Coordinates of C-alpha atoms and ligand atoms in Angstrom, one line a residue:
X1 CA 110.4 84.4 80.8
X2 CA 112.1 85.4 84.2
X3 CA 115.8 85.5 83.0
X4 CA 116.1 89.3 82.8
X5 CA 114.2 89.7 86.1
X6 CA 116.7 89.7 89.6
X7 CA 115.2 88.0 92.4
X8 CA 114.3 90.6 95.2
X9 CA 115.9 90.1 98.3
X10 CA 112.3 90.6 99.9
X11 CA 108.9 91.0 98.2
X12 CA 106.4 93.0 100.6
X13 CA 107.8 96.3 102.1
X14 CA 106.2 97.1 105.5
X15 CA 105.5 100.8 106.9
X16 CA 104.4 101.3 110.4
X17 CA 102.5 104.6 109.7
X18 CA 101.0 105.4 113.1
X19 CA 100.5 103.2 116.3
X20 CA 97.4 101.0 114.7
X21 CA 98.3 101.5 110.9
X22 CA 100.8 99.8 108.6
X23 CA 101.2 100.1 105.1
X24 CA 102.1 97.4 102.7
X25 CA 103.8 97.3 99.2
X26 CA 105.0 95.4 96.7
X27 CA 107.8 97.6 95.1
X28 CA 108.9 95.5 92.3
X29 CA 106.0 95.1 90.8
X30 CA 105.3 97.8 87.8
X31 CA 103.4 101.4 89.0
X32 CA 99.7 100.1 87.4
X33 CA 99.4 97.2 89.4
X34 CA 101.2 98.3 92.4
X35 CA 98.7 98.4 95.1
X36 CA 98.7 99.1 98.6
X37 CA 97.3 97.5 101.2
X38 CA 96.3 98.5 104.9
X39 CA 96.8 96.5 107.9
X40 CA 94.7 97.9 110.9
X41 CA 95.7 96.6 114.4
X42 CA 92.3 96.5 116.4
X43 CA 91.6 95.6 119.8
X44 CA 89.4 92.1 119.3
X45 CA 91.1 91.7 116.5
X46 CA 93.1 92.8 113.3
X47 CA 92.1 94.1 109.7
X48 CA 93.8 94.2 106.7
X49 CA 92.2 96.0 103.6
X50 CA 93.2 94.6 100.2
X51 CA 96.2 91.9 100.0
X52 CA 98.3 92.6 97.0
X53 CA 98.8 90.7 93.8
X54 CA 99.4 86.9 95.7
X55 CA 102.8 86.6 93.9
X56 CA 104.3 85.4 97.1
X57 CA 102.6 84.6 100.1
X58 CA 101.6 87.3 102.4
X59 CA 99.7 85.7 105.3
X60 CA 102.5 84.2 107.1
X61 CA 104.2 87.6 107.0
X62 CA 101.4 89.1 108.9
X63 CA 101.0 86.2 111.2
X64 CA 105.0 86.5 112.0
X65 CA 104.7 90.5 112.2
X66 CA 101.6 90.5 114.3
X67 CA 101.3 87.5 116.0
X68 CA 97.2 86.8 114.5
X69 CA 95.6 86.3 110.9
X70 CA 93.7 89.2 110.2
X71 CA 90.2 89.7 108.3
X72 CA 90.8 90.4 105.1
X73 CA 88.4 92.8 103.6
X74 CA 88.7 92.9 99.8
X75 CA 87.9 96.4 98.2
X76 CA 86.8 94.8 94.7
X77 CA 88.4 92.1 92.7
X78 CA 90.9 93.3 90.6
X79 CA 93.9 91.7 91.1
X80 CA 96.4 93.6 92.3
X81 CA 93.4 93.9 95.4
X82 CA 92.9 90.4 96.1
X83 CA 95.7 88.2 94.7
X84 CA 96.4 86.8 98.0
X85 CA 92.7 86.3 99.4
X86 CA 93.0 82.7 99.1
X87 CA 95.0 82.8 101.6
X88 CA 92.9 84.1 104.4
X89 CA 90.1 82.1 106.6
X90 CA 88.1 85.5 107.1
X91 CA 87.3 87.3 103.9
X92 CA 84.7 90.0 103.4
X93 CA 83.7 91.4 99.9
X94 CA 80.2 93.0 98.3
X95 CA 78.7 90.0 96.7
X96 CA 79.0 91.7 93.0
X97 CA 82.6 91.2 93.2
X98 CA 83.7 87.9 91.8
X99 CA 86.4 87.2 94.8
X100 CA 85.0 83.6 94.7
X101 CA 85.8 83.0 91.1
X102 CA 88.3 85.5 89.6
X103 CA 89.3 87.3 86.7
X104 CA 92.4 85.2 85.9
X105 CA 94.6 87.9 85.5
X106 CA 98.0 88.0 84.4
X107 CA 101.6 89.4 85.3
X108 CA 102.0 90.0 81.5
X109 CA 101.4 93.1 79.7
X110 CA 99.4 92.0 76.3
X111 CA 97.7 89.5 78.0
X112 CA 96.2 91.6 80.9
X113 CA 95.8 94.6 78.5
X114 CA 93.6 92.3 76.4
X115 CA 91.6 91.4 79.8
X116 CA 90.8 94.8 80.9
X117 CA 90.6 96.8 77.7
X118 CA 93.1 98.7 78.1
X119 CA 93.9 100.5 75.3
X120 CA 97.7 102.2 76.4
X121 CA 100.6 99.5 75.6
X122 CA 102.1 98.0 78.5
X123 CA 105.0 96.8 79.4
X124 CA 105.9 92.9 78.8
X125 CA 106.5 91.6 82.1
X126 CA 104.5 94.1 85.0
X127 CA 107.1 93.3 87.3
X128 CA 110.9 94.4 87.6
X129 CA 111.7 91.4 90.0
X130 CA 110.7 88.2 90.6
X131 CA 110.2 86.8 94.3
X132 CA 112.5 83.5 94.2
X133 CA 114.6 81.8 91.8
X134 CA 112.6 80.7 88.8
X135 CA 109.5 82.6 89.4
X136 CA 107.8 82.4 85.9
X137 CA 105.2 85.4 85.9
X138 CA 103.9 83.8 82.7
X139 CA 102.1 81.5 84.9
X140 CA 100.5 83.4 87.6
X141 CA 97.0 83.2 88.1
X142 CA 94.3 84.7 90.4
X143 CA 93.4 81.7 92.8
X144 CA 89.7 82.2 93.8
X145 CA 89.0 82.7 97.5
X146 CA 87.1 80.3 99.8
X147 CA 84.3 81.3 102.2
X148 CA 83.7 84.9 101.4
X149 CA 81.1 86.7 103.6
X150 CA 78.8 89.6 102.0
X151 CA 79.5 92.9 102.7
X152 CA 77.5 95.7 101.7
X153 CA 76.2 99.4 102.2
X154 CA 75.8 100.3 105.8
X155 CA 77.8 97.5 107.0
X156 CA 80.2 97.4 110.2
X157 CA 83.7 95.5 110.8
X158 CA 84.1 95.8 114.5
X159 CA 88.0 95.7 115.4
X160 CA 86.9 96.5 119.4
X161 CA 87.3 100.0 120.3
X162 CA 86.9 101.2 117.0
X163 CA 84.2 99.9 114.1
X164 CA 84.3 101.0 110.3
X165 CA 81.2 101.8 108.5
X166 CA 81.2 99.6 104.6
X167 CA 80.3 102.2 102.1
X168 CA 79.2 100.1 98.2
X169 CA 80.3 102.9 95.8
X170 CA 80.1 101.3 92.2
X171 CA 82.0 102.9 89.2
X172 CA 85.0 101.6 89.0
X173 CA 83.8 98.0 89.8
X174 CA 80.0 96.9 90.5
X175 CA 81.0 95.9 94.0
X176 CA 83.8 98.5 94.8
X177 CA 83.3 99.3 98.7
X178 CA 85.2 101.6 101.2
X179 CA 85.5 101.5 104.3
X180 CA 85.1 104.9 106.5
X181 CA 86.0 105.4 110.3
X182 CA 83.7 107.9 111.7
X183 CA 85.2 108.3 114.6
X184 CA 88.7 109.7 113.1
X185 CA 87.5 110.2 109.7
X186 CA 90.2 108.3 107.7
X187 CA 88.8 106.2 104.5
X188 CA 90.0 103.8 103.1
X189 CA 89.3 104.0 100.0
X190 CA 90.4 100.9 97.6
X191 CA 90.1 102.3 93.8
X192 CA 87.5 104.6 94.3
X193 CA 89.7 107.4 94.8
X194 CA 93.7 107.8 94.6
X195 CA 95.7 110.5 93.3
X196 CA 95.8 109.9 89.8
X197 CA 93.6 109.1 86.7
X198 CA 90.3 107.2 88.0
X199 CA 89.7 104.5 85.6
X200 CA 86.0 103.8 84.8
X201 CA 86.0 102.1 81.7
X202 CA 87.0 98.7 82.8
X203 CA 85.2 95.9 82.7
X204 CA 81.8 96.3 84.7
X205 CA 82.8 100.3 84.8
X206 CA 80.4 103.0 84.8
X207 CA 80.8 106.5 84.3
X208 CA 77.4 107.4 85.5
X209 CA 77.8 105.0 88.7
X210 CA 80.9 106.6 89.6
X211 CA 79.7 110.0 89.3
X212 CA 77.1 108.8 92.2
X213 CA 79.5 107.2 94.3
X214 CA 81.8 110.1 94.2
X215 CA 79.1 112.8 95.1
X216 CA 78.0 110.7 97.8
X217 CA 81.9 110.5 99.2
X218 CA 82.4 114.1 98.8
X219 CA 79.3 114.9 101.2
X220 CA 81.0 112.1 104.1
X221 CA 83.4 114.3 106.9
X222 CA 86.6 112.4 105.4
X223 CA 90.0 114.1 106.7
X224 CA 92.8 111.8 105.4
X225 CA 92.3 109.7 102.5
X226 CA 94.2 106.1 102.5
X227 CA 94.0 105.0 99.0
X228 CA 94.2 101.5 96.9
X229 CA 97.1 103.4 95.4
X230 CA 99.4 106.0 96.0
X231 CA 100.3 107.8 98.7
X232 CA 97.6 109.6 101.4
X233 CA 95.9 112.5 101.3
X234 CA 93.7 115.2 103.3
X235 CA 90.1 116.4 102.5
X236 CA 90.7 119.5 100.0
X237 CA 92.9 117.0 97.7
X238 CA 90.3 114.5 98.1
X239 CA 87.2 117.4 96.9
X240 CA 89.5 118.6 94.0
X241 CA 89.9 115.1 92.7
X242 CA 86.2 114.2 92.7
X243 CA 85.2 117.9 91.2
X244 CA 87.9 117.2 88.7
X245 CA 86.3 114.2 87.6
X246 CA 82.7 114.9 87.7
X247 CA 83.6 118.2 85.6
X248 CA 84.8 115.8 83.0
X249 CA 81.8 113.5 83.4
X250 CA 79.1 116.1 83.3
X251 CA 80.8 118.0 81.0
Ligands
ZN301 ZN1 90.8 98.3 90.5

């Protein structure tokens, strides 16, 4: 399964983005499941917001980097948002998200299509490298996470001299959440929003729901945008990409 795939000399790539915030990829993994996810130094303690597609472990990486495990908030369950969650002791998630028993996913194209509906042919393999010497995507699975507390609407994380505020914004999932800082006004904003064709048709999607959520977001003070995928963006991208999708959904 692996024998056209080259084994990547290293799987996460790290950004240090400001003096709290570090970005974290998986480049070799194929644009519709490539995720990011946000690490968040904090004074009490650290935060990291989504965790990649657990082909290879990520919280050692952290632990090396920054010297503490961080809690793990999970945006929603997909799994190129919470592959690695079973590796984490802290793990927050809204209880409609199935973070304690998962969608099994898959690395293959056919097979995952057939899991989420999609329509659109993908590719066979959804990566374009494989983390170590014989790495067989064909058998990677979404391991279920252990200990999950609840988060839901209204909800605080408290990193010390900074707190973010849990927002429950269903559409693209029943349990999607964000998670908005007040005090700077960054989001963070998992699937809800990103630069690019907002998918609401997935299993436990809802057009209706989404419309809701993203009114709702558009009336919060957000200045910069830090997205489940894709790159950043300020407040009048962010109000163009919810009118463009609620003129499509109202029609
Ligand atoms: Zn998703």
């Amino acid at each position: 399964m692996n024998a056209d795939l080259p084994v990547a000399p290293q799987w996460f790539r790290l950004t240090e983005l400001d003096e709290r915030t570090t970005l974290i990829e998986e480049p070799h993994v194929r644009p519709l499941l490539r995720a990011n996810a946000w690490h968040l130094r904090g004074r009490d303690r650290d935060l990291l917001v989504d965790c990649g597609l657990g082909v290879t472990a990520l919280a050692p990486l952290l632990r090396k980097r920054f010297g503490r495990e961080p809690l793990l908030v999970v945006t929603h369950a997909h799994l190129d948002h919470m592959g690695s969650a079973h590796e984490f002791r802290q793990v927050g998630a809204h209880p409609l998200e199935r973070v304690g028993d998962p969608v099994p996913g898959s690395l293959l194209g056919p097979v995952l299509a057939a899991q989420m509906g999609l329509d659109a042919p993908l590719p066979p393999v959804l990566l374009t490298a494989v983390p170590h010497h014989g790495y067989d995507p064909g058998a990677y699975r979404v391991r279920p996470a252990d200990g999950t507390h609840p988060l839901t609407d209204g909800d605080h994380v408290d990193l010390g001299e900074h707190t973010l505020t849990v927002l429950h914004l269903p559409g693209h999932s029943p349990g999607s959440i964000v998670l908005f800082d007040e005090h700077d006004g960054t989001l963070f904003s998992g699937d809800v929003i990103y630069d690019d064709v907002l998918l609401d048709s997935l299993p436990g999607g809802d057009p209706q729901q989404y419309a809701h959520s993203l009114r709702r977001l558009r009336s919060l003070p957000v200045r910069l945008t830090r997205p489940g995928h894709g790159s950043s963006f300020g407040r009048n991208r962010l109000h163009h990409l919810i009118d463009g999708y609620l003129a499509c959904v109202t029609g």
